[in-house]
mmCIF file of C-alpha atoms in Angstrom:
data_model
loop_
_atom_site.group_PDB
_atom_site.id
_atom_site.type_symbol
_atom_site.label_atom_id
_atom_site.label_comp_id
_atom_site.label_asym_id
_atom_site.label_seq_id
_atom_site.Cartn_x
_atom_site.Cartn_y
_atom_site.Cartn_z
ATOM 1 C CA TYR A 6 0.000 0.000 0.000
ATOM 2 C CA GLU A 7 1.271 3.479 -1.019
ATOM 3 C CA VAL A 8 4.175 1.755 -2.786
ATOM 4 C CA ASP A 9 2.470 0.056 -5.727
ATOM 5 C CA ALA A 10 -0.003 2.354 -7.507
ATOM 6 C CA ASP A 11 -2.345 -0.449 -8.607
ATOM 7 C CA ILE A 12 -2.540 -2.003 -5.141
ATOM 8 C CA THR A 13 -3.049 1.393 -3.557
ATOM 9 C CA TRP A 14 -5.932 2.192 -5.919
ATOM 10 C CA ILE A 15 -7.570 -1.195 -5.376
ATOM 11 C CA LEU A 16 -7.459 -0.895 -1.594
ATOM 12 C CA GLN A 17 -8.760 2.666 -1.705
ATOM 13 C CA GLN A 18 -11.687 1.717 -3.940
ATOM 14 C CA THR A 19 -12.495 -1.800 -2.700
ATOM 15 C CA GLU A 20 -13.878 -3.082 0.575
ATOM 16 C CA VAL A 21 -11.932 -6.211 1.587
ATOM 17 C CA HIS A 22 -13.063 -8.672 4.258
ATOM 18 C CA ILE A 23 -10.852 -11.565 5.370
ATOM 19 C CA ILE A 24 -11.865 -14.541 7.493
ATOM 20 C CA PHE A 25 -8.481 -15.951 8.422
ATOM 21 C CA ASN A 26 -9.548 -19.399 9.586
ATOM 22 C CA VAL A 27 -12.922 -20.999 8.890
ATOM 23 C CA ASN A 28 -11.931 -24.444 10.172
ATOM 24 C CA PRO A 29 -9.937 -24.078 13.413
ATOM 25 C CA ASP A 30 -10.545 -27.745 14.266
ATOM 26 C CA SER A 31 -8.777 -28.913 11.131
ATOM 27 C CA ARG A 32 -5.933 -26.478 11.600
ATOM 28 C CA TYR A 33 -5.328 -27.665 15.143
ATOM 29 C CA ILE A 34 -5.306 -31.328 14.131
ATOM 30 C CA THR A 35 -3.084 -30.722 11.118
ATOM 31 C CA GLU A 36 -0.566 -28.644 13.056
ATOM 32 C CA THR A 37 -0.505 -31.158 15.915
ATOM 33 C CA TYR A 38 -0.379 -34.223 13.658
ATOM 34 C CA PRO A 39 1.022 -33.017 10.306
ATOM 35 C CA LYS A 40 0.739 -36.382 8.552
ATOM 36 C CA THR A 41 -3.024 -36.590 9.011
ATOM 37 C CA PHE A 42 -3.989 -34.109 6.251
ATOM 38 C CA TRP A 43 -7.193 -33.539 8.242
ATOM 39 C CA ARG A 44 -9.950 -31.757 6.281
ATOM 40 C CA LYS A 45 -13.128 -32.071 8.373
ATOM 41 C CA ASN A 46 -14.147 -30.195 11.487
ATOM 42 C CA GLN A 47 -14.306 -32.048 14.821
ATOM 43 C CA ASN A 48 -18.066 -32.208 15.315
ATOM 44 C CA PRO A 49 -18.390 -35.171 17.725
ATOM 45 C CA ASP A 50 -22.052 -35.843 16.949
ATOM 46 C CA ARG A 51 -21.183 -38.866 14.839
ATOM 47 C CA ASN A 52 -20.968 -42.623 15.387
ATOM 48 C CA CYS A 53 -17.356 -42.756 14.257
ATOM 49 C CA ASP A 54 -13.900 -43.371 15.670
ATOM 50 C CA ALA A 55 -11.946 -40.350 16.913
ATOM 51 C CA ASP A 56 -9.941 -40.186 13.678
ATOM 52 C CA GLU A 57 -13.104 -40.241 11.524
ATOM 53 C CA ILE A 58 -15.465 -37.767 13.180
ATOM 54 C CA GLY A 59 -16.548 -34.457 11.718
ATOM 55 C CA VAL A 60 -18.021 -32.913 8.588
ATOM 56 C CA ASP A 61 -16.258 -31.814 5.423
ATOM 57 C CA LEU A 62 -17.213 -28.136 5.506
ATOM 58 C CA ASN A 63 -16.698 -27.742 1.776
ATOM 59 C CA ARG A 64 -19.489 -30.234 1.134
ATOM 60 C CA ASN A 65 -21.937 -28.614 3.586
ATOM 61 C CA TYR A 66 -23.152 -25.521 1.681
ATOM 62 C CA ASP A 67 -26.719 -25.355 0.399
ATOM 63 C CA PHE A 68 -26.220 -25.766 -3.327
ATOM 64 C CA MET A 69 -26.423 -29.186 -4.977
ATOM 65 C CA TRP A 70 -25.929 -30.517 -1.465
ATOM 66 C CA GLY A 71 -25.831 -34.260 -0.908
ATOM 67 C CA GLU A 72 -24.716 -37.263 -2.811
ATOM 68 C CA LEU A 73 -24.687 -36.941 -6.564
ATOM 69 C CA LYS A 74 -23.641 -39.741 -8.873
ATOM 70 C CA GLY A 75 -19.963 -39.322 -9.676
ATOM 71 C CA ALA A 76 -19.415 -36.510 -7.140
ATOM 72 C CA ASN A 77 -16.678 -36.614 -4.523
ATOM 73 C CA THR A 78 -18.987 -36.339 -1.521
ATOM 74 C CA SER A 79 -20.401 -38.852 0.921
ATOM 75 C CA GLY A 80 -23.378 -39.545 3.151
ATOM 76 C CA ASP A 81 -21.246 -41.866 5.291
ATOM 77 C CA GLU A 82 -20.640 -40.087 8.621
ATOM 78 C CA CYS A 83 -17.147 -41.569 8.917
ATOM 79 C CA ASP A 84 -16.022 -40.768 5.376
ATOM 80 C CA ASN A 85 -13.464 -38.027 4.726
ATOM 81 C CA THR A 86 -15.923 -36.123 2.505
ATOM 82 C CA TYR A 87 -19.014 -36.544 4.696
ATOM 83 C CA HIS A 88 -21.422 -33.714 3.754
ATOM 84 C CA GLY A 89 -23.249 -33.434 7.088
ATOM 85 C CA ARG A 90 -26.780 -34.296 8.160
ATOM 86 C CA ASN A 91 -28.247 -31.410 6.153
ATOM 87 C CA PRO A 92 -27.098 -28.220 4.378
ATOM 88 C CA PHE A 93 -25.537 -25.731 6.791
ATOM 89 C CA SER A 94 -25.636 -28.254 9.615
ATOM 90 C CA GLU A 95 -22.301 -26.876 10.829
ATOM 91 C CA PRO A 96 -21.773 -23.542 12.616
ATOM 92 C CA GLU A 97 -18.740 -22.750 10.457
ATOM 93 C CA THR A 98 -20.592 -22.855 7.130
ATOM 94 C CA ASN A 99 -23.586 -21.064 8.627
ATOM 95 C CA THR A 100 -21.346 -18.264 9.851
ATOM 96 C CA VAL A 101 -19.619 -17.798 6.491
ATOM 97 C CA ALA A 102 -22.918 -17.753 4.578
ATOM 98 C CA ASP A 103 -24.559 -15.329 7.014
ATOM 99 C CA TYR A 104 -21.558 -13.016 6.878
ATOM 100 C CA ALA A 105 -21.556 -13.094 3.068
ATOM 101 C CA LYS A 106 -25.242 -12.177 3.018
ATOM 102 C CA GLN A 107 -24.428 -9.082 5.071
ATOM 103 C CA LEU A 108 -21.804 -8.008 2.525
ATOM 104 C CA PHE A 109 -23.234 -8.781 -0.904
ATOM 105 C CA PRO A 110 -26.374 -7.087 -2.285
ATOM 106 C CA ALA A 111 -29.609 -8.879 -1.463
ATOM 107 C CA GLU A 112 -31.161 -7.971 -4.820
ATOM 108 C CA GLN A 113 -28.764 -10.243 -6.723
ATOM 109 C CA ARG A 114 -29.604 -13.371 -4.699
ATOM 110 C CA ARG A 115 -31.682 -16.204 -6.103
ATOM 111 C CA ASP A 116 -34.424 -17.988 -4.183
ATOM 112 C CA ASP A 117 -34.053 -21.115 -6.287
ATOM 113 C CA PRO A 118 -30.417 -21.289 -7.383
ATOM 114 C CA GLU A 119 -30.613 -24.909 -8.509
ATOM 115 C CA GLY A 120 -33.594 -24.092 -10.701
ATOM 116 C CA SER A 121 -31.889 -21.014 -12.194
ATOM 117 C CA MET A 122 -28.597 -22.492 -13.346
ATOM 118 C CA ASP A 123 -29.328 -21.748 -17.003
ATOM 119 C CA VAL A 124 -29.816 -18.013 -16.342
ATOM 120 C CA ALA A 125 -26.794 -15.688 -16.401
ATOM 121 C CA PHE A 126 -26.231 -13.113 -13.679
ATOM 122 C CA GLY A 127 -24.685 -10.684 -16.152
ATOM 123 C CA ASP A 128 -22.294 -7.810 -15.578
ATOM 124 C CA ASP A 129 -24.206 -5.791 -12.971
ATOM 125 C CA VAL A 130 -23.571 -8.009 -9.937
ATOM 126 C CA MET A 131 -21.148 -6.959 -7.224
ATOM 127 C CA GLY A 132 -18.600 -8.840 -5.175
ATOM 128 C CA ILE A 133 -15.979 -11.545 -5.397
ATOM 129 C CA PHE A 134 -15.480 -14.478 -3.042
ATOM 130 C CA VAL A 135 -12.240 -16.460 -2.737
ATOM 131 C CA ASP A 136 -11.953 -19.583 -0.593
ATOM 132 C CA VAL A 137 -8.327 -20.550 0.066
ATOM 133 C CA HIS A 138 -7.391 -24.211 0.496
ATOM 134 C CA ALA A 139 -4.171 -26.229 0.418
ATOM 135 C CA PRO A 140 -2.564 -28.024 -1.274
ATOM 136 C CA GLY A 141 -3.263 -28.384 -4.967
ATOM 137 C CA GLY A 142 -2.152 -25.690 -7.405
ATOM 138 C CA TYR A 143 -5.641 -25.079 -8.811
ATOM 139 C CA ILE A 144 -8.024 -22.186 -9.395
ATOM 140 C CA ILE A 145 -11.557 -23.544 -8.970
ATOM 141 C CA TYR A 146 -14.762 -21.886 -10.151
ATOM 142 C CA PRO A 147 -18.301 -23.012 -11.070
ATOM 143 C CA TRP A 148 -19.626 -25.248 -12.142
ATOM 144 C CA THR A 149 -18.154 -27.844 -9.852
ATOM 145 C CA HIS A 150 -20.980 -30.389 -9.550
ATOM 146 C CA ASP A 151 -20.429 -31.533 -13.125
ATOM 147 C CA ASP A 152 -18.181 -30.823 -16.081
ATOM 148 C CA SER A 153 -20.257 -28.006 -17.592
ATOM 149 C CA LYS A 154 -19.941 -24.249 -17.946
ATOM 150 C CA THR A 155 -22.080 -21.616 -16.258
ATOM 151 C CA GLU A 156 -23.907 -18.975 -18.269
ATOM 152 C CA ASP A 157 -21.330 -16.498 -16.924
ATOM 153 C CA ASP A 158 -18.348 -18.605 -17.913
ATOM 154 C CA ASP A 159 -16.697 -15.935 -20.067
ATOM 155 C CA ALA A 160 -16.394 -13.553 -17.121
ATOM 156 C CA LEU A 161 -15.470 -16.210 -14.556
ATOM 157 C CA GLN A 162 -12.904 -17.772 -16.837
ATOM 158 C CA ALA A 163 -11.368 -14.392 -17.698
ATOM 159 C CA THR A 164 -10.911 -13.622 -13.996
ATOM 160 C CA ALA A 165 -9.458 -17.067 -13.337
ATOM 161 C CA ARG A 166 -6.993 -16.645 -16.186
ATOM 162 C CA LYS A 167 -5.836 -13.352 -14.729
ATOM 163 C CA MET A 168 -5.059 -15.214 -11.505
ATOM 164 C CA ASN A 169 -3.358 -17.937 -13.533
ATOM 165 C CA TYR A 170 -1.102 -15.323 -15.125
ATOM 166 C CA TYR A 171 0.413 -14.600 -11.710
ATOM 167 C CA ASN A 172 0.466 -18.042 -10.081
ATOM 168 C CA GLY A 173 0.441 -20.523 -12.968
ATOM 169 C CA TYR A 174 -2.280 -22.616 -11.333
ATOM 170 C CA LYS A 175 -4.437 -24.888 -13.470
ATOM 171 C CA LEU A 176 -8.117 -24.083 -13.999
ATOM 172 C CA TRP A 177 -10.455 -26.556 -12.324
ATOM 173 C CA ALA A 178 -13.910 -25.763 -13.664
ATOM 174 C CA GLY A 179 -16.602 -27.162 -15.894
ATOM 175 C CA GLY A 180 -15.460 -27.188 -19.506
ATOM 176 C CA GLN A 181 -11.753 -27.007 -18.643
ATOM 177 C CA PRO A 182 -9.269 -29.808 -19.433
ATOM 178 C CA ASP A 183 -8.076 -29.826 -15.814
ATOM 179 C CA PHE A 184 -11.513 -30.427 -14.310
ATOM 180 C CA GLN A 185 -10.559 -33.055 -11.723
ATOM 181 C CA TYR A 186 -13.816 -34.405 -10.328
ATOM 182 C CA ALA A 187 -17.300 -33.254 -9.381
ATOM 183 C CA THR A 188 -18.152 -31.909 -5.924
ATOM 184 C CA THR A 189 -21.406 -30.849 -4.309
ATOM 185 C CA GLY A 190 -22.151 -28.460 -1.457
ATOM 186 C CA ASP A 191 -18.950 -26.451 -1.920
ATOM 187 C CA SER A 192 -18.577 -22.804 -1.003
ATOM 188 C CA TYR A 193 -17.714 -21.364 -4.424
ATOM 189 C CA ALA A 194 -20.710 -22.882 -6.216
ATOM 190 C CA TYR A 195 -23.028 -21.730 -3.417
ATOM 191 C CA MET A 196 -21.703 -18.161 -3.381
ATOM 192 C CA TYR A 197 -22.071 -17.877 -7.142
ATOM 193 C CA ALA A 198 -25.398 -19.667 -7.611
ATOM 194 C CA ALA A 199 -27.217 -18.353 -4.523
ATOM 195 C CA LEU A 200 -25.630 -14.952 -3.889
ATOM 196 C CA GLY A 201 -24.639 -13.961 -7.421
ATOM 197 C CA VAL A 202 -20.993 -13.469 -6.544
ATOM 198 C CA ALA A 203 -18.003 -14.253 -8.742
ATOM 199 C CA ALA A 204 -16.615 -17.085 -6.640
ATOM 200 C CA PHE A 205 -13.326 -18.973 -6.726
ATOM 201 C CA GLY A 206 -11.354 -21.519 -4.797
ATOM 202 C CA LEU A 207 -7.581 -21.324 -4.571
ATOM 203 C CA GLU A 208 -5.759 -24.537 -3.786
ATOM 204 C CA LEU A 209 -2.333 -23.275 -2.853
ATOM 205 C CA GLY A 210 0.945 -25.041 -3.614
ATOM 206 C CA GLU A 211 1.519 -28.374 -5.229
#
């Protein structure tokens, strides 16, 4: 700030909100036991062993939630990608969604996002959401539940390619050659489909 002109302008004209840690349970486990690669929270309300409890928070958002044929998500409480008992069953995902609703304009939300997937949001929406994960080396954006493009793919892809210019990460999105696998209930698809926000996931590193 006040060194680089572009960064200075962006920070003067843009409101930036950062949630530093959405999954403190996972961070604690991973830092204490680095070889675990723990991804879920530590919600104990499950009939699982201590090393299997919890919910995969990035399968718990209310868009295309639940098991979908071919998607990397699970209804098995002890599975690593368990999606929870219902959408937003976890306080962490509820908190993020509620906070986002306070920030992004209500008029661009959709009451039935799953029924409106073939309708573009257009250029008049406001806001960008970035969910940072590790590791991976990917830029993720909708659609993620299957290998298909959104009606706003030109704009989403253009933004993703600008990120790619700086970090070299591969594009993981519907219609891209590096689409890895389908997911449901993830944060980026929810933020885009329900709140009308340009939404991305960054999987840092390799």
